[in-house]
mmCIF file with all atom_site columns, C-alpha atoms in Angstrom:
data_model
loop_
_atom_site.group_PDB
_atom_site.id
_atom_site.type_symbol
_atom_site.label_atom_id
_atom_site.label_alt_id
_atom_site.label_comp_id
_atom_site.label_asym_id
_atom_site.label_entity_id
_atom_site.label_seq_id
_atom_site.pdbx_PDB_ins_code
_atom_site.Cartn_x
_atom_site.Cartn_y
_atom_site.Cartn_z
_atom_site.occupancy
_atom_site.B_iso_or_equiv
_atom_site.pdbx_formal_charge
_atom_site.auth_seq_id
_atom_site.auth_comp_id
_atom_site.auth_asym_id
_atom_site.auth_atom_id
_atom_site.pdbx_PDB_model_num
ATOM 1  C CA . UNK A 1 1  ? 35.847 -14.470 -12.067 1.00 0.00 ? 21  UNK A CA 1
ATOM 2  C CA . UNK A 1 2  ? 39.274 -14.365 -14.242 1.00 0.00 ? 22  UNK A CA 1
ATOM 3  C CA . UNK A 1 3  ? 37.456 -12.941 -17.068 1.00 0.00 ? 23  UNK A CA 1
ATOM 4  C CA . UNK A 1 4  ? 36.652 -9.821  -14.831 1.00 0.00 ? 24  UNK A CA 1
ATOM 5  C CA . UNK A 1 5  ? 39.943 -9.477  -13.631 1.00 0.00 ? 25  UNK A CA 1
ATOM 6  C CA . UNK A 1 6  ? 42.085 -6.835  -15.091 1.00 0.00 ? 26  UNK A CA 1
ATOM 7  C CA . UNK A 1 7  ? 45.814 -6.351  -14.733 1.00 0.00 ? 27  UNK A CA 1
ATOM 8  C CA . UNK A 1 8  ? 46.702 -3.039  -16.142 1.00 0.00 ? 28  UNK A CA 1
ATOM 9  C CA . UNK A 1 9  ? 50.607 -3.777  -15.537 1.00 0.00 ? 29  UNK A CA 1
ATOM 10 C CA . UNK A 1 10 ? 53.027 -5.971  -13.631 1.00 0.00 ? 30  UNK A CA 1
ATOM 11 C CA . UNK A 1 11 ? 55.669 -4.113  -12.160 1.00 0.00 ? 31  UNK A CA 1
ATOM 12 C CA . UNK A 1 12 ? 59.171 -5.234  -10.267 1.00 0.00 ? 32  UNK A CA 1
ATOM 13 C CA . UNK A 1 13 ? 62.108 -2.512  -8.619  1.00 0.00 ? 33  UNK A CA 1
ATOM 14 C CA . UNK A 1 14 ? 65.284 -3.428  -9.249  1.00 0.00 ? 34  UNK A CA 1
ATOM 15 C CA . UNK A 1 15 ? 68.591 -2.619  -7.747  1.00 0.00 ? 35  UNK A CA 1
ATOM 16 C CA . UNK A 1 16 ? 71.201 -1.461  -9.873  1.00 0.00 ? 36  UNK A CA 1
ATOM 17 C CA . UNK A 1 17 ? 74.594 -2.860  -9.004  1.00 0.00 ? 37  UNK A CA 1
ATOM 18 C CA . UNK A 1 18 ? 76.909 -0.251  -8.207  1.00 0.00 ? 38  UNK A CA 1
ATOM 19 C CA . UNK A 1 19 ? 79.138 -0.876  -11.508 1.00 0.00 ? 39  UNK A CA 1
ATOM 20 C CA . UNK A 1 20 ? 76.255 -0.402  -13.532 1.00 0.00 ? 40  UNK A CA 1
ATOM 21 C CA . UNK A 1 21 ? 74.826 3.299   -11.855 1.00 0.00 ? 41  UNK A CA 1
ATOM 22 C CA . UNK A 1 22 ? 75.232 6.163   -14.017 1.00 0.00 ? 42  UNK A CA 1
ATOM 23 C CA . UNK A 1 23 ? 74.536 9.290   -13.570 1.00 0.00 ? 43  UNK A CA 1
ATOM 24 C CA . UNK A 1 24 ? 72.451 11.736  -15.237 1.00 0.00 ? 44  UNK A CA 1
ATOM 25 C CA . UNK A 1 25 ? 70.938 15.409  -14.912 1.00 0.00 ? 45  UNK A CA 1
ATOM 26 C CA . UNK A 1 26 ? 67.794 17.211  -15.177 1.00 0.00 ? 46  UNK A CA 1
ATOM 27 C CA . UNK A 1 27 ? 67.571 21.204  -14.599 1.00 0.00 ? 47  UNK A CA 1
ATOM 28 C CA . UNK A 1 28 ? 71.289 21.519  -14.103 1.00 0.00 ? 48  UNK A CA 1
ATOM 29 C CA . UNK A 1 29 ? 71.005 18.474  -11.329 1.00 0.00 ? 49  UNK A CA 1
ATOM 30 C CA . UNK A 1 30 ? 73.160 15.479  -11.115 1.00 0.00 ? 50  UNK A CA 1
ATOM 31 C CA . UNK A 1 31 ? 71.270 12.586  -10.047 1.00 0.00 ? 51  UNK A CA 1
ATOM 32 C CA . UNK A 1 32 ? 72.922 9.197   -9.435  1.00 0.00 ? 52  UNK A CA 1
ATOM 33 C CA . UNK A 1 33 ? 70.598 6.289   -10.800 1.00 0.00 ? 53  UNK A CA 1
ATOM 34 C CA . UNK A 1 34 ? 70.472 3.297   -8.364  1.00 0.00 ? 54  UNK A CA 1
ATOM 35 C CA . UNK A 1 35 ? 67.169 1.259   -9.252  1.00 0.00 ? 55  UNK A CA 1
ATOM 36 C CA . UNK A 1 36 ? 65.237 0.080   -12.009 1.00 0.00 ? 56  UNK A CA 1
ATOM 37 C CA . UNK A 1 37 ? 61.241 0.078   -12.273 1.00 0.00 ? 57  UNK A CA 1
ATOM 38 C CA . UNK A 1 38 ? 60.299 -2.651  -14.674 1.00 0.00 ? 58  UNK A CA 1
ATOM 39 C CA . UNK A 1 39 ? 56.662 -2.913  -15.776 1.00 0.00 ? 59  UNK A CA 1
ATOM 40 C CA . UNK A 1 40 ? 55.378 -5.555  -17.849 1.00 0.00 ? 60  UNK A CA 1
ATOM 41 C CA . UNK A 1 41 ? 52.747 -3.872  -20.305 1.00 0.00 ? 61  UNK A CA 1
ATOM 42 C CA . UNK A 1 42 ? 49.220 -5.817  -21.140 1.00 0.00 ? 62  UNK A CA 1
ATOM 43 C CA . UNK A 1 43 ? 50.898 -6.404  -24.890 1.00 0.00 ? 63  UNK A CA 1
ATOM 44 C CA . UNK A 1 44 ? 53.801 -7.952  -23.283 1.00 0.00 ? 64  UNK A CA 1
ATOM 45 C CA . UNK A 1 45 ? 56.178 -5.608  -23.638 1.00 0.00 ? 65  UNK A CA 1
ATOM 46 C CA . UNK A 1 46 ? 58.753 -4.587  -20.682 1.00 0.00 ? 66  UNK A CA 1
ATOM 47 C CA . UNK A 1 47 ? 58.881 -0.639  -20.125 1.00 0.00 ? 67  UNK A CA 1
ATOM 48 C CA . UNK A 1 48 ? 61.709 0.304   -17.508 1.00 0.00 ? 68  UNK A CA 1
ATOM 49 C CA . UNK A 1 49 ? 62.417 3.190   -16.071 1.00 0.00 ? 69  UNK A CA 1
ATOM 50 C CA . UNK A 1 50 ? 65.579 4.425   -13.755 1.00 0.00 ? 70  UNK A CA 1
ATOM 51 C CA . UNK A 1 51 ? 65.493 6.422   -10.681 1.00 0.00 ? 71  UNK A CA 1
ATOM 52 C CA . UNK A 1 52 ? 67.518 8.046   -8.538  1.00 0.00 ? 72  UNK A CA 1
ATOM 53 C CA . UNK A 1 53 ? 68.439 10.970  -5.861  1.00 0.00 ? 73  UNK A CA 1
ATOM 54 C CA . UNK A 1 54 ? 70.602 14.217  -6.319  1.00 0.00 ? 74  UNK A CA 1
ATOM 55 C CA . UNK A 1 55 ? 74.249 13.375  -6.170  1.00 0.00 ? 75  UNK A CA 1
ATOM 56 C CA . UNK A 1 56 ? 74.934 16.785  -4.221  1.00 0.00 ? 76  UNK A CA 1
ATOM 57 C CA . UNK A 1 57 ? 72.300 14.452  -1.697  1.00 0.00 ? 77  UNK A CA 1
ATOM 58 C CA . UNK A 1 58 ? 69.460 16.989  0.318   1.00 0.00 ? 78  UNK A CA 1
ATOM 59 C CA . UNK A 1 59 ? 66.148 16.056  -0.003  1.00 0.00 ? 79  UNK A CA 1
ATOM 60 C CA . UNK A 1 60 ? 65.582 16.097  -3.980  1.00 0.00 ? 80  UNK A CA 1
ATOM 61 C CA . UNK A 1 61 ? 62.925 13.988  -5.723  1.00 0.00 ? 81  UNK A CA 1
ATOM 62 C CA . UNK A 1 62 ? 62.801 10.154  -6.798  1.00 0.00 ? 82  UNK A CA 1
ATOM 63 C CA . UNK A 1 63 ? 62.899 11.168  -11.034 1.00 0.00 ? 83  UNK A CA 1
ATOM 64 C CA . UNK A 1 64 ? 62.858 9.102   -13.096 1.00 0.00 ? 84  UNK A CA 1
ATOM 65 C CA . UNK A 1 65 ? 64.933 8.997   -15.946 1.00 0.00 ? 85  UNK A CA 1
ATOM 66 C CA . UNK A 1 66 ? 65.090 6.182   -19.188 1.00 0.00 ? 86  UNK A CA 1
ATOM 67 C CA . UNK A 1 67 ? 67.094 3.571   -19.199 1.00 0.00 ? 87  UNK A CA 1
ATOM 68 C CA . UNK A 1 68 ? 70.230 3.492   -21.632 1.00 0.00 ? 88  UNK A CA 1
ATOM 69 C CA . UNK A 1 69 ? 70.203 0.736   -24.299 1.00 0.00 ? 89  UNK A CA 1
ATOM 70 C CA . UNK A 1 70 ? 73.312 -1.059  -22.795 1.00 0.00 ? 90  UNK A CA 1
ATOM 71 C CA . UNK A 1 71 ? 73.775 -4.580  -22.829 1.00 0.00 ? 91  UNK A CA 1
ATOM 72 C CA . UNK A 1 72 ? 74.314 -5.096  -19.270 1.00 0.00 ? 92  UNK A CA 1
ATOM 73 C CA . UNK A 1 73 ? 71.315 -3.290  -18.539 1.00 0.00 ? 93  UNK A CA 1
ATOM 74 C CA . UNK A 1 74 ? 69.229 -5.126  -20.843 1.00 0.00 ? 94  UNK A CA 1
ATOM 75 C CA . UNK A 1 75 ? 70.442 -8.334  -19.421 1.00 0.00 ? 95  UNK A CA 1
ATOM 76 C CA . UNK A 1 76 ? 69.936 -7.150  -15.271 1.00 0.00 ? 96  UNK A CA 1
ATOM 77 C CA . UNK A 1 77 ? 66.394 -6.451  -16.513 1.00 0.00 ? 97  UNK A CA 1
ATOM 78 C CA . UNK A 1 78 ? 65.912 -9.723  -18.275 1.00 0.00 ? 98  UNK A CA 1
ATOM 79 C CA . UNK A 1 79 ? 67.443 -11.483 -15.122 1.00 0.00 ? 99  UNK A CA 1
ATOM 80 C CA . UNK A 1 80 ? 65.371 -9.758  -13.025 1.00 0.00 ? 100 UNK A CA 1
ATOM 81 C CA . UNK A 1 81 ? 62.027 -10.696 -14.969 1.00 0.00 ? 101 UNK A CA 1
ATOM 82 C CA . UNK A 1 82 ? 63.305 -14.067 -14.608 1.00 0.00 ? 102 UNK A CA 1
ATOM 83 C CA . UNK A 1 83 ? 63.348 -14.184 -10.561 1.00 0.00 ? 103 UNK A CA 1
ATOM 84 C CA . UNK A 1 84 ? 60.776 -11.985 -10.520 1.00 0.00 ? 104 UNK A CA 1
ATOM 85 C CA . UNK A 1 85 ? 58.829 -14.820 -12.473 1.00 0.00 ? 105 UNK A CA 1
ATOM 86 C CA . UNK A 1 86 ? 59.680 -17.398 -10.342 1.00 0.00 ? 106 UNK A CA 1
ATOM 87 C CA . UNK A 1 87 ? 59.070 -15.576 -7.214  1.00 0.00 ? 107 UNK A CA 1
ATOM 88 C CA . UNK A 1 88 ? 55.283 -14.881 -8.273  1.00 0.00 ? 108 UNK A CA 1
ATOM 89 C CA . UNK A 1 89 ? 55.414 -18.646 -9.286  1.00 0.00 ? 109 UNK A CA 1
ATOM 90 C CA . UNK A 1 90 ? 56.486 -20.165 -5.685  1.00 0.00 ? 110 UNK A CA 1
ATOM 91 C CA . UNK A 1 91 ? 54.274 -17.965 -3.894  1.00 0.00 ? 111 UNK A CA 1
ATOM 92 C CA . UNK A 1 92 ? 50.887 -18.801 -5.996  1.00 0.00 ? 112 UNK A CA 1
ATOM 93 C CA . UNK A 1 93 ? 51.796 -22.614 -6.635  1.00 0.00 ? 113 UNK A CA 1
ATOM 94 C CA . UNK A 1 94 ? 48.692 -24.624 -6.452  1.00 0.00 ? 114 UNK A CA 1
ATOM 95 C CA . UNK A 1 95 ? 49.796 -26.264 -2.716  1.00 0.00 ? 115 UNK A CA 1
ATOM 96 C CA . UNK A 1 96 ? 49.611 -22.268 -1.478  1.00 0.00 ? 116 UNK A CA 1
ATOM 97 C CA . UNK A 1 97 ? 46.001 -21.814 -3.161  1.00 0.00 ? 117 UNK A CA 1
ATOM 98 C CA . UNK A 1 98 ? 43.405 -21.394 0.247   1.00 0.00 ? 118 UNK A CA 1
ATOM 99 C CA . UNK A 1 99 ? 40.198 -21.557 -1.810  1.00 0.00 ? 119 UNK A CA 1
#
């Protein structure tokens, strides 16, 4: 059955700490960025994406923006894989398996 399985992407949303939001516009908006979509890609890649809200607030859309190559990012994103990892790990250990 696992050979007709197939996972197009893993994905995890992740909180940005508060020091680490930025802010960013798009058509003369200010958005403040507050959480991180991290997919991991069939070739094992990560691809992450940041979203946010207006900062002027109303009911603007969830956009998406990319993610600045900053160290601290980098590393919330790598720690995030990690518990992500071990999350998927504990809840599909073999003692959880019903088959």
């Amino acid at each position: 059955m696992t050979d007709d399985v197939e996972v197009s992407a893993l994905a995890i949303n992740v909180s940005i700490p508060d020091d680490l939001q930025w802010t960013d516009s798009r058509r003369d908006v200010a958005f403040r960025l507050t959480t991180l979509n991290v997919r991991l890609l069939p070739d094992g890649r990560l691809a992450a994406k940041a979203y946010g809200r207006p900062v002027e607030g109303g009911r603007g859309a969830y956009t998406s923006f990319p993610v600045p190559d900053r160290p601290e990012l980098t590393g919330l994103i790598g720690e995030a894989a990690k518990v992500a990892a071990e999350r998927w790990r504990a809840a599909y250990a073999p003692e959880h398996d019903a088959r």
